[in-house]
């Protein structure tokens, strides 16, 4: 990675560190994004995703580390670097008293767009986010999905080199969620570099060319989906829907042959097992022996969730 | 600068769509100025003499205050204090025949202060003060009613104003603190004779000026609180992520606050001049005073808001400060006439400098505004600099 030229990447960052009081929210995060690439930061709530991208977007000062966007050093004063970034904050960030067109025009002007260029681009974006018909209504009257789309449209408006989306589907109904995912896919296909944070494994798997798994402020593993899954080897995730003494059960199951990891979840026990189909009878017998009653079994072939459990000893969704 | 202007016009556009902005900036001060101006100054421009009889059945501190400080102080009024209602009625009745010759003393009107009057006033209950007019002296009896109403309005003007502010902001004002401010204010003496050395505005102009500066603090503060609102709404992150300086963000907010302040005062002044014959004085002097007052209001609200975490908090804090400074500064009644410590203390409030500046201007030449303008600017600069330092530091997502 260090041998590639500096200017080859849209984003390069390394050693980012940020403390809030005694809490180290981000501890040595570094990665890079190539032009046209969609990079996912996958991690649970509180992992440090928002803090990381706030530093990358120049909102927050960092305690240590380097960030450069399209060759420009990023910091809160750097207007040159900020010009290249489009940010879609985690929470809605639109003016409710203004309509969609006014929201877009305002932010377009902040990025130096004017006149015909601005008007034309605003129309284009209204088309992309499917708000043309409602462009003159106050945005406070929009549905949740429409507000989300406007939120994303503002980030796109000035044709950023790097678009950063912070958990854009949280709290969104399934239909709007799908629409959002589709538009992110399209942007990726059109060659925009995207940094996408999420705690949904499926989204990372669907959208991202490469994924960094982040937990407690550090990136635990990084690569394409295939590369990451190989880290877990030929391991499957076995999810037991169970009741009873789960702690004792998880401990007992963890000692069985070919069981690499075991963890208690909200509704049972998750296991990482080599070639699970061979071991299922033994697992169920051992569970029963330790006083765990199993109501259902679900076997997934290796995926990111299994990897997360493998890396951290905890389930991604708790 | 063009970025600051972009932000300012965006803010103004949002502001123009906010109905409470018009009410706070223009409608409320105008309406209150009207109410106070008419209700509290019934004697303006009248040269008259009258004899009023009073039967004080209450005998409380409050009723004594009414008789001694309101009635006896009214120019041209002679007061006859009587013991019983019958005695009083005898003075205003002439056996049903208005043209009958009456023997001895008569009165133009009779006040009957009922038992419990003082207690009612103090506990903010409905006050029942009876006025019996003499049919022979209609106009003087009418003035007697006006005097009584004026007194009642004085009592309630404080409550009306606090309640109006509460209604507009849709939140409770800290009654304890404002209560203290009211207690610290001397009893209003708007109808006393005006001594030569205290220059005073005419009634309607006085109240319009008072309400203008009083509400200025509320209409101007949105410039600062809108920064806190942007943080709460998440749009501050977008402003900080944009390729613009923090300074242009703050400048944009200041521009919009300044324009809103100037426009609301200007509309109020023009409206009261056209409709109510208010006399504001030399336009240049007035303009200087208004600009300086707007800047001082911006500075003070910025300083106060820099201690707040949320826009709601900032609004409550500014409201309390605005009410206290308004009372101290004599925007509700002329504290200058109270004399002593209270009259001197008012100058800690920019409101007083604004009011004094206008009063002096009405009597003197343009030069008299220099000191008030400089003091107001100093208020604005000092508080503004401190406030901006705090706000700039807090300009984080
Ligand atoms: N402004 C802040 N002050 C104090 N702690 C913070 C602040 N922002 C984030 N944190 C803490 O830093 C950690 C990482 O937060 P965040 O970056 O928001 O995580 P994520 O976006 O992955 O959910 C959390 O423990 C969070 O509570
Ligand atoms: Mg987050």
XYZ file of N, CA and C and ligand atoms in Angstrom, chain A residues 20 23 25-26 43-52 90 166-167 214, ligand 1:
81
model
N -12.151 11.624 23.434
C -13.128 12.514 24.078
C -12.934 12.334 25.571
N -12.050 8.798 26.970
C -12.473 7.773 26.019
C -11.721 7.909 24.700
N -12.011 7.283 21.237
C -13.095 6.913 20.316
C -12.547 6.308 19.040
N -11.407 6.847 18.570
C -10.760 6.316 17.372
C -9.284 6.147 17.689
N -19.310 -1.700 11.437
C -19.056 -1.886 12.862
C -20.280 -1.542 13.675
N -20.338 -2.037 14.900
C -21.521 -1.805 15.735
C -21.610 -0.343 16.201
N -22.719 0.007 16.823
C -22.871 1.350 17.386
C -21.751 1.639 18.376
N -21.212 2.833 18.295
C -20.157 3.217 19.214
C -18.775 2.758 18.792
N -18.659 2.151 17.604
C -17.365 1.634 17.150
C -16.395 2.756 16.795
N -16.933 3.932 16.480
C -16.074 5.047 16.087
C -16.232 5.445 14.629
N -17.290 4.994 13.981
C -17.493 5.292 12.557
C -17.735 6.780 12.326
N -18.693 7.354 13.073
C -19.032 8.765 12.862
C -17.848 9.669 13.211
N -17.164 9.327 14.289
C -15.997 10.127 14.661
C -14.953 10.079 13.548
N -14.714 8.891 12.996
C -13.729 8.747 11.928
C -14.102 9.611 10.724
N -25.290 11.403 9.413
C -26.116 10.306 9.918
C -27.553 10.764 10.190
N -23.073 8.438 6.094
C -22.993 7.879 7.440
C -24.313 7.197 7.781
N -24.327 5.888 7.743
C -25.522 5.095 8.082
C -26.811 5.692 7.514
N -14.661 -2.308 11.776
C -14.187 -1.421 12.840
C -14.883 -1.781 14.138
N -18.649 14.521 21.092
C -18.415 13.415 21.816
N -18.114 13.513 23.120
C -17.874 12.425 23.872
N -17.904 11.167 23.404
C -18.207 10.988 22.120
C -18.488 12.098 21.255
N -18.757 11.612 20.023
C -18.658 10.282 20.112
N -18.326 9.889 21.359
C -18.080 8.520 21.816
O -17.119 7.949 20.956
C -17.436 6.620 20.660
C -17.566 6.446 19.165
O -18.725 7.127 18.747
P -19.150 7.204 17.229
O -17.999 7.627 16.420
O -20.363 8.059 17.159
O -19.545 5.697 16.912
P -20.433 5.085 15.739
O -20.666 6.142 14.729
O -19.631 3.960 15.197
O -21.690 4.601 16.359
C -18.718 6.300 21.404
O -18.373 5.675 22.601
C -19.305 7.649 21.658
O -20.071 7.626 22.833
